[in-house]
Coordinates of C-alpha atoms in Angstrom, one line a residue:
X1 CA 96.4 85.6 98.3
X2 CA 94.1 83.8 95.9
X3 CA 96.5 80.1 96.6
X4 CA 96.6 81.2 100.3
X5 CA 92.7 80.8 100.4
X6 CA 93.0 77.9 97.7
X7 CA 95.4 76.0 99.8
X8 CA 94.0 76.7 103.7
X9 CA 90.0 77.5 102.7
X10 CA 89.3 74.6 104.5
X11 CA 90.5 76.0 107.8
X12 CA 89.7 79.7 107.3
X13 CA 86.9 80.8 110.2
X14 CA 87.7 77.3 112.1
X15 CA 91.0 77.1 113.0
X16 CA 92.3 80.0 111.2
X17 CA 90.3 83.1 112.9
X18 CA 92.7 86.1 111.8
X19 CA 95.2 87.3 109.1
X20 CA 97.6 89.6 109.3
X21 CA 97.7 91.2 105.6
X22 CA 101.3 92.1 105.2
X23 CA 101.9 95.8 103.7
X24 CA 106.1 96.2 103.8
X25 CA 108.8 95.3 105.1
X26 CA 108.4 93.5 108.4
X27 CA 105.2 93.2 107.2
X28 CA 104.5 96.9 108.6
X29 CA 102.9 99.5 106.4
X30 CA 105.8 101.6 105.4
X31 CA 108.5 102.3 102.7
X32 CA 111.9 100.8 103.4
X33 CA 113.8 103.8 104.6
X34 CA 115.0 102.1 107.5
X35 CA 116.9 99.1 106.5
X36 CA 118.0 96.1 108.7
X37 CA 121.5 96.1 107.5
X38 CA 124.8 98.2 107.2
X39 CA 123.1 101.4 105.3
X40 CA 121.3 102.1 108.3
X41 CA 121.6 102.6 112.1
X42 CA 119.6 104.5 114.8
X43 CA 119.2 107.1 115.2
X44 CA 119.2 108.0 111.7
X45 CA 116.1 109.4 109.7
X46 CA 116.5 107.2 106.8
X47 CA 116.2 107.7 103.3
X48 CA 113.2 108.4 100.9
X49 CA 112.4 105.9 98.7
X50 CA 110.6 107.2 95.1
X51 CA 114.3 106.8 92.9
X52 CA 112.8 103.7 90.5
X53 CA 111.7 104.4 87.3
X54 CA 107.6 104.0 88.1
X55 CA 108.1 106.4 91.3
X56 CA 109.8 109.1 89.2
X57 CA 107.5 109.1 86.5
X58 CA 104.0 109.3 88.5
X59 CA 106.4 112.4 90.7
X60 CA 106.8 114.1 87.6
X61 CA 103.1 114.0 86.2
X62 CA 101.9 114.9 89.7
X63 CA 104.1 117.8 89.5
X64 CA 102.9 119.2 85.8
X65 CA 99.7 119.2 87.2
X66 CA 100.3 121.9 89.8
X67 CA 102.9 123.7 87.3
X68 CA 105.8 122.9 88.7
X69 CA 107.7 120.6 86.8
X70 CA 111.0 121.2 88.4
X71 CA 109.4 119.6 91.1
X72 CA 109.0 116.1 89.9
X73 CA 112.4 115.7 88.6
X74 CA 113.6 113.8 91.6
X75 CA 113.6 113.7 95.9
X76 CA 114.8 116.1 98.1
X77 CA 118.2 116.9 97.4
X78 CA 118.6 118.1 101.1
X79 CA 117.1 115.4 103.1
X80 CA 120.6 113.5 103.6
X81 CA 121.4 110.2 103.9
X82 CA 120.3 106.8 105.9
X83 CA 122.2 107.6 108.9
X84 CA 122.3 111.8 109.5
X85 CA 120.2 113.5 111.8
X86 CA 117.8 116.2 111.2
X87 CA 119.7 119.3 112.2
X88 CA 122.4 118.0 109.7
X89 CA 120.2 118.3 107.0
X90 CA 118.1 121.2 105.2
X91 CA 115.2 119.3 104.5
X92 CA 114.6 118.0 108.1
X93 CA 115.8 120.9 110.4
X94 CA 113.3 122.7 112.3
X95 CA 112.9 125.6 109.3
X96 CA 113.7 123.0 106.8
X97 CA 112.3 122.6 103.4
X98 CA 109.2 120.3 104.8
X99 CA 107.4 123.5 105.8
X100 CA 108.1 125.0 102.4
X101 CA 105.4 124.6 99.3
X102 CA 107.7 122.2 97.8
X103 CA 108.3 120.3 101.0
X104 CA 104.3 120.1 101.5
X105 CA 103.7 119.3 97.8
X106 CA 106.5 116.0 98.2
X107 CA 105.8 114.4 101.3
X108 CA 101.5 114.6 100.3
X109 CA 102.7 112.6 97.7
X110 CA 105.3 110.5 98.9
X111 CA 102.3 109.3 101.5
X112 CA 99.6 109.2 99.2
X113 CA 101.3 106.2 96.8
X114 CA 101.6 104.8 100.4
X115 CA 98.2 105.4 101.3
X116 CA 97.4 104.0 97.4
X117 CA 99.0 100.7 98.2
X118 CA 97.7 100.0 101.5
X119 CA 94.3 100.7 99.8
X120 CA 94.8 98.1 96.8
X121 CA 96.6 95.6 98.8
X122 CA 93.6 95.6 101.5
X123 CA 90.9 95.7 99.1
X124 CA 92.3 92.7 97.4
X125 CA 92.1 90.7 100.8
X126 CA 89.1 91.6 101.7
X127 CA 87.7 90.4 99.0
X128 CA 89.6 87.2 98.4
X129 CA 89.7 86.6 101.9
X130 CA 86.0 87.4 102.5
X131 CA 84.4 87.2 99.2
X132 CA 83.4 89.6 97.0
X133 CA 79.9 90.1 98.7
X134 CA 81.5 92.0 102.0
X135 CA 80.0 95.2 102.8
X136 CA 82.7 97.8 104.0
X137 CA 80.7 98.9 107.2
X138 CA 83.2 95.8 109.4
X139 CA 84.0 97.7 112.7
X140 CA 81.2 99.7 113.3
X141 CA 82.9 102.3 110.2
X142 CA 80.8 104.8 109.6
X143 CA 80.9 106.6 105.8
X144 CA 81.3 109.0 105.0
X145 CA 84.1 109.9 107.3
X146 CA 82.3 112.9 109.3
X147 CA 83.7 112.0 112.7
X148 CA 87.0 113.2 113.6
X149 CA 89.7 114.5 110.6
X150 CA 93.2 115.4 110.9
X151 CA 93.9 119.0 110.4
X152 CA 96.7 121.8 110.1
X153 CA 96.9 122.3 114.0
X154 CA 98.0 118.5 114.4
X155 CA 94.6 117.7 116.2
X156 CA 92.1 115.1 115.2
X157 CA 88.8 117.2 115.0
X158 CA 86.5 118.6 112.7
X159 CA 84.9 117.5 109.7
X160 CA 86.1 116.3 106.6
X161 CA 87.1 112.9 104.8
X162 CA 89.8 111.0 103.3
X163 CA 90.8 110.1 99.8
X164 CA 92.8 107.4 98.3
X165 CA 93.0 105.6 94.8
X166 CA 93.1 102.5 93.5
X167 CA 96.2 100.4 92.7
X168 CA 97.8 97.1 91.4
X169 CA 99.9 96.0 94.6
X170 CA 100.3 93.3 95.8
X171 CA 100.9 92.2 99.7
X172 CA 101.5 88.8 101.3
X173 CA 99.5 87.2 103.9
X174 CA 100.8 86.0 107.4
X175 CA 98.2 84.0 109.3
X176 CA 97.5 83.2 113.0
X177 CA 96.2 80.0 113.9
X178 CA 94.1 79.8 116.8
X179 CA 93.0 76.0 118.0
X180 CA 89.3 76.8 117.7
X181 CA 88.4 72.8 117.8
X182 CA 87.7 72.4 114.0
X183 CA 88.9 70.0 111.8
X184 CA 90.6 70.4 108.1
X185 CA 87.0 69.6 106.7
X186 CA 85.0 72.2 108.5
X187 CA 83.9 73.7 105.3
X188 CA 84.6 73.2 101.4
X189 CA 86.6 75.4 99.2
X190 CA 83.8 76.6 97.5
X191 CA 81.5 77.7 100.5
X192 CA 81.7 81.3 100.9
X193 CA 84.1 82.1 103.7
X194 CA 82.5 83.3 107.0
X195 CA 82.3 86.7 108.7
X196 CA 84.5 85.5 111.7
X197 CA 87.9 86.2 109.5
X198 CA 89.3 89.1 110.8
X199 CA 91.6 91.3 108.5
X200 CA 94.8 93.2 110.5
X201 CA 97.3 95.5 109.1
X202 CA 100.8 96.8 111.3
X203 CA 101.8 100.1 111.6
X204 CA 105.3 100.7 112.4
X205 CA 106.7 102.2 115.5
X206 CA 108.8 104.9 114.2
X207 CA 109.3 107.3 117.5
X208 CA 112.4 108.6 117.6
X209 CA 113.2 112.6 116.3
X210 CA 109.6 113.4 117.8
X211 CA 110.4 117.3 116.8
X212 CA 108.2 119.6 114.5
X213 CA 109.6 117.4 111.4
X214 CA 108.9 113.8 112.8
X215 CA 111.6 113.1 110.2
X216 CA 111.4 109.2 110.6
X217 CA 108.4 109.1 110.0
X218 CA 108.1 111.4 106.7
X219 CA 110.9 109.1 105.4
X220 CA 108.8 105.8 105.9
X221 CA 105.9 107.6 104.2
X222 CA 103.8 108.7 107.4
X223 CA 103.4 112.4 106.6
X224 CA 102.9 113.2 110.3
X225 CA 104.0 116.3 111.6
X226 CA 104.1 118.9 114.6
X227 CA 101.3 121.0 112.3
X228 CA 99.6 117.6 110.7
X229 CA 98.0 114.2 111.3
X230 CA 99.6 111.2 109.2
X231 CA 97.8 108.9 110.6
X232 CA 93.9 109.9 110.0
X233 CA 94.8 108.6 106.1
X234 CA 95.5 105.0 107.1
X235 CA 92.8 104.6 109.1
X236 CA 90.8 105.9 106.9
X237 CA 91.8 103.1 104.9
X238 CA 91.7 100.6 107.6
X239 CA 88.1 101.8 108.3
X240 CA 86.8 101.5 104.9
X241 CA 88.4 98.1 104.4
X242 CA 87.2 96.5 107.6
X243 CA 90.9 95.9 108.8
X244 CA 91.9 96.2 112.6
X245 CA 95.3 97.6 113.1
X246 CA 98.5 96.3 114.9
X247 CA 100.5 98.9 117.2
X248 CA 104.1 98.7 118.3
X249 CA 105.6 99.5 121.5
X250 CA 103.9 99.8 124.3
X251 CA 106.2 98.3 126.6
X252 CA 108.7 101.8 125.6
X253 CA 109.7 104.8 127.9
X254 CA 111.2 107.6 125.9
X255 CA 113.3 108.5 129.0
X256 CA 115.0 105.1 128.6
X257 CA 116.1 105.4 124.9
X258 CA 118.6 107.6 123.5
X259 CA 119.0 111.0 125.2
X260 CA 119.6 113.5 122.2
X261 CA 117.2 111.6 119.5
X262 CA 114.0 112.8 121.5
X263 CA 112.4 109.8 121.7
X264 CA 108.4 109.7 122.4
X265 CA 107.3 106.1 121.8
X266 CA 104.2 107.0 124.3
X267 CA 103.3 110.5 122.5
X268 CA 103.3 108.1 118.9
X269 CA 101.3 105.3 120.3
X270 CA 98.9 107.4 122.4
X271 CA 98.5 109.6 118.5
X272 CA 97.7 106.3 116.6
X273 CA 95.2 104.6 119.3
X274 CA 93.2 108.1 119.0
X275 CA 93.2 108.1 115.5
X276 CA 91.8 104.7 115.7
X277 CA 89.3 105.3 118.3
X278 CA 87.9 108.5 116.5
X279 CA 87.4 105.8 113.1
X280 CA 86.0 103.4 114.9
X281 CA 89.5 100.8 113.8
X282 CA 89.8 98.4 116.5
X283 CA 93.5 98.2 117.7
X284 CA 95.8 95.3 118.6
X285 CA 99.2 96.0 120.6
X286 CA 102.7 93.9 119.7
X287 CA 105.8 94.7 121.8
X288 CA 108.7 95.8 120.0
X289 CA 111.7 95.2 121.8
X290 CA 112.5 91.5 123.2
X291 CA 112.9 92.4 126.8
X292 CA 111.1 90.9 130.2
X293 CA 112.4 92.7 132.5
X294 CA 109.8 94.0 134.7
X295 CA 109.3 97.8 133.8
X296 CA 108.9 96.6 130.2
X297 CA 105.9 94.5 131.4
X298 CA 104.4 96.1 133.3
X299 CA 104.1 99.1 130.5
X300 CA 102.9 96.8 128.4
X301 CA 99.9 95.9 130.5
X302 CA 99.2 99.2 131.4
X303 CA 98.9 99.8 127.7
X304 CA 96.5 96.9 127.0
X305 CA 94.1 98.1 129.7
X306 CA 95.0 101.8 128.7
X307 CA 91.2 103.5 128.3
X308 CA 92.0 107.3 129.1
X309 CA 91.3 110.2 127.3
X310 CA 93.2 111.9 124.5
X311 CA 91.8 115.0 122.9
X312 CA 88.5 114.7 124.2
X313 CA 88.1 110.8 122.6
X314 CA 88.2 107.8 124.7
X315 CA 90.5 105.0 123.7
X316 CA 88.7 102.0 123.8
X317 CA 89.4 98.7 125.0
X318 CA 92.8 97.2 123.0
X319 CA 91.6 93.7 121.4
X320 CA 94.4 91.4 121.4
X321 CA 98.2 91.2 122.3
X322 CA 101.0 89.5 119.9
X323 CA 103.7 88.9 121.9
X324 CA 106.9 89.4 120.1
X325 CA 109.2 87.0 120.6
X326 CA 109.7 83.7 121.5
X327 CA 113.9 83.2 122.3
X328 CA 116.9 81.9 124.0
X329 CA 116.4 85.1 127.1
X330 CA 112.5 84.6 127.4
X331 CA 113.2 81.1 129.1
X332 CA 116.3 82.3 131.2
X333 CA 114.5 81.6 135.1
X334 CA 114.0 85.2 136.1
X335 CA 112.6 86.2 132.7
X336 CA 110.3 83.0 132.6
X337 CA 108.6 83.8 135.8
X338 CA 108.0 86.7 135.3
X339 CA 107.1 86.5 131.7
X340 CA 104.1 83.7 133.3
X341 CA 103.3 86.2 135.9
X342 CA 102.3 88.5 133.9
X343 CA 100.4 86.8 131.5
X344 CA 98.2 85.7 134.8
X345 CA 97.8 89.6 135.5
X346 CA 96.8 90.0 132.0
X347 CA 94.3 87.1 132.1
X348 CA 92.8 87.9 135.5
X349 CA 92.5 91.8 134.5
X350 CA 91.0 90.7 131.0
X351 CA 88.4 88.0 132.8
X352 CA 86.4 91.2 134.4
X353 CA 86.2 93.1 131.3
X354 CA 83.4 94.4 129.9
X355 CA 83.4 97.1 127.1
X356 CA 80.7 99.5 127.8
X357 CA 78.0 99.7 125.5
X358 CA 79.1 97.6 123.1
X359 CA 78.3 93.6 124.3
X360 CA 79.3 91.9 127.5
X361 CA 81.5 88.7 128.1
X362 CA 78.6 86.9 127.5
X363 CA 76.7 87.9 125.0
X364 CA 77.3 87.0 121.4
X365 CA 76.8 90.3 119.7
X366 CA 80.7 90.9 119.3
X367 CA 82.2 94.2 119.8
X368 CA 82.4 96.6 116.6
X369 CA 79.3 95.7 115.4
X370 CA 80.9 92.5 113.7
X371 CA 79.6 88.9 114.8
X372 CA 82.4 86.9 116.8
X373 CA 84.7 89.6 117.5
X374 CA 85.8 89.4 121.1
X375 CA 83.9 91.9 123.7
X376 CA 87.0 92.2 125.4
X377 CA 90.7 90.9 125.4
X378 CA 90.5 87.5 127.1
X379 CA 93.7 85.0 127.7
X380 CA 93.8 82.1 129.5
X381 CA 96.0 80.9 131.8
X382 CA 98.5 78.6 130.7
X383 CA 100.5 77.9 127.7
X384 CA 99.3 75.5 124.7
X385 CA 101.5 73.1 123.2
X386 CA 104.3 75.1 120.7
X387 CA 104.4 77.8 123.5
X388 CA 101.4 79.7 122.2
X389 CA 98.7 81.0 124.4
X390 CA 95.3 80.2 122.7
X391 CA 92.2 81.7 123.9
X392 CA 89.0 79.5 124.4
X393 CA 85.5 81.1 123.4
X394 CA 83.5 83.3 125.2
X395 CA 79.9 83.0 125.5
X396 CA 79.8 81.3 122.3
X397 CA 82.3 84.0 120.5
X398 CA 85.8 83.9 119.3
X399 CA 87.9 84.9 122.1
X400 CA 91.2 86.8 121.6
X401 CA 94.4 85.6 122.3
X402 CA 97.8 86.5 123.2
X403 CA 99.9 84.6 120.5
X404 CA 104.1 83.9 120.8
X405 CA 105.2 85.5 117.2

């Protein structure tokens, strides 16, 4: 990170308005348990990852402590293989060995060493990325976390707060570049960077076997079940760090995946977005699947503008849109025109857009509390050269901007 900012300083807060701090594999925060090649297929749960030598060891001091030292000799012997389902396994099935006090005692810690890395990793950006002086109070977070808390029941309410640790991790950095009308010399290496770097972190999109296990989900490290939140600790994180976060999937129907994995890409995404909306974490949507078909679209637009109500908290407005990704299919004719229509529906929709209560299209306040940040998701109308769409300033502010990844 350190040569990142050494090499492009220059263009941070000018051309370069936002970095995507990558946290795993497809730069998404999760352990690899779904691999992209012949281990794995859908709709398998995956495969827990904590077999090196540094994973077993902090296990087995983590189990001494609570006295059970059988406990930290290894995984879960029952939990399968890459590609099994739940009900094949005794770790995953509905009265499986999750809901048991070993179950409860692994997964908190198999998602806490997550929740560790995320933590180091993010901490280390934000302060290379926006200097050491950076209050954590980006995003309008509000410490100590008193708000909303994930609890037993699966609901995100009540009081309490979150915990994680510091570590020694290391993540890479992916940037967007947005033509902001700087040059190279806008500012020297050694000025202080500006507050109009904005931090983002991706979640994955892990919806299938939506029963009381989640089971993909526990084996990426998201220790989200039908009884518990997973999600309150990483944006907790988020929050603390001043880091937006990246969604997948809105453009998915569970009725149009597969039939017998109970699929719920809607339930998963509607979870997260609460999560983030009770912390304050301003969200970002990317589509998951390359389609442009109609149906696909038109979900994903519904889910930008999406602002209802979940558990008593209202989503507020989404912030940007990566669009995911630019290939042979996109520029077939059909999917073209109606790719361009409906980044015109998204543009006109996004022009009239004003987030109550916190700054108007024209004022210069930001949204979040932070200075620069878009008051709502604005996209212009035609493509730039390179096939990205690049947003022009608002009232004086950094607009957003629906980017071709």
């Amino acid at each position: 990170m350190r040569s990142f900012r050494r090499e492009l300083g220059p263009l941070l807060g000018s051309t370069i308005l936002d970095v995507l701090v990558g946290l795993g594999p497809d730069g998404e925060l999760k352990y690899p348990a779904h691999p992209r090649d012949k281990r794995w297929n859908f709709p398998g749960v995956g495969e827990f990852q904590c077999y090196d030598k540094y994973m077993l060891s902090v296990l087995g001091a983590c189990a001494q402590q609570v006295n059970q030292p059988s406990w930290g000799l290894r995984g879960p012997h029952d939990a399968g293989n890459y590609c099994v389902w739940p009900h094949q396994t005794g770790f995953f099935h509905q009265r499986g060995n999750w809901g048991t006090p070993y179950g409860k005692f692994f997964l908190q810690w198999y998602s806490d060493m997550l929740m560790q890395h995320a933590d180091a990793v993010l901490g280390i950006a934000r302060e290379v990325l926006l200097g050491p002086e950076t209050p954590h109070t980006h995003y309008g977070y509000q410490p100590p976390y008193q708000r909303l808390q994930g609890n037993e029941s699966g609901n995100v309410s009540g009081r309490g707060r979150g915990s994680s640790s510091d570590g020694e991790d290391h993540g890479g950095v992916v940037m967007m570049a947005r033509a902001a009308g700087a040059g190279p010399g806008a500012s020297p290496l050694s000025a202080p960077l500006p507050p109009a770097i904005r931090l983002h972190a991706k979640l994955p999109s892990l919806y299938w076997w939506y029963t009381d296990a989640h089971a993909p989900e526990l084996t990426a490290g998201y220790y989200n079940t039908a009884t518990r939140d997973g999600y309150m600790p990483i944006m907790h994180v988020l929050a603390r760090n001043g880091v937006s976060v990246r969604l997948r999937g809105g453009e998915l129907r569970g009725s149009e995946l597969h039939t017998q994995a109970y699929c719920a890409p809607e339930r998963q995404l509607a979870q997260q977005r609460t999560v983030a909306a009770a912390l304050h974490v301003p969200v970002g949507l990317e589509n998951l699947s390359e389609r442009f078909d109609e149906g696909a679209l038109s979900r994903l637009e519904a889910a930008l503008f999406d602002t209802s109500v979940h558990q008593g908290i209202e989503l507020p407005q989404v912030q940007s849109l990566v669009f995911n990704r630019m290939c042979d299919s996109m520029f077939e004719p059909g999917n073209w025109t109606r790719f361009k229509e409906f980044v015109r529906r998204v543009r006109n929709r996004a022009e009239t857009l004003v987030v109550p209560g916190r700054g108007s299209l024209n004022g210069n306040s930001g949204v979040f509390g932070h200075p620069g940040c878009p008051s709502a998701l604005n996209l212009p109308a035609a493509p730039a050269a390179g096939g990205q769409w690049l947003a022009e300033p608002s009232g004086g502010g950094k607009g957003g901007a629906l980017q071709l990844a």
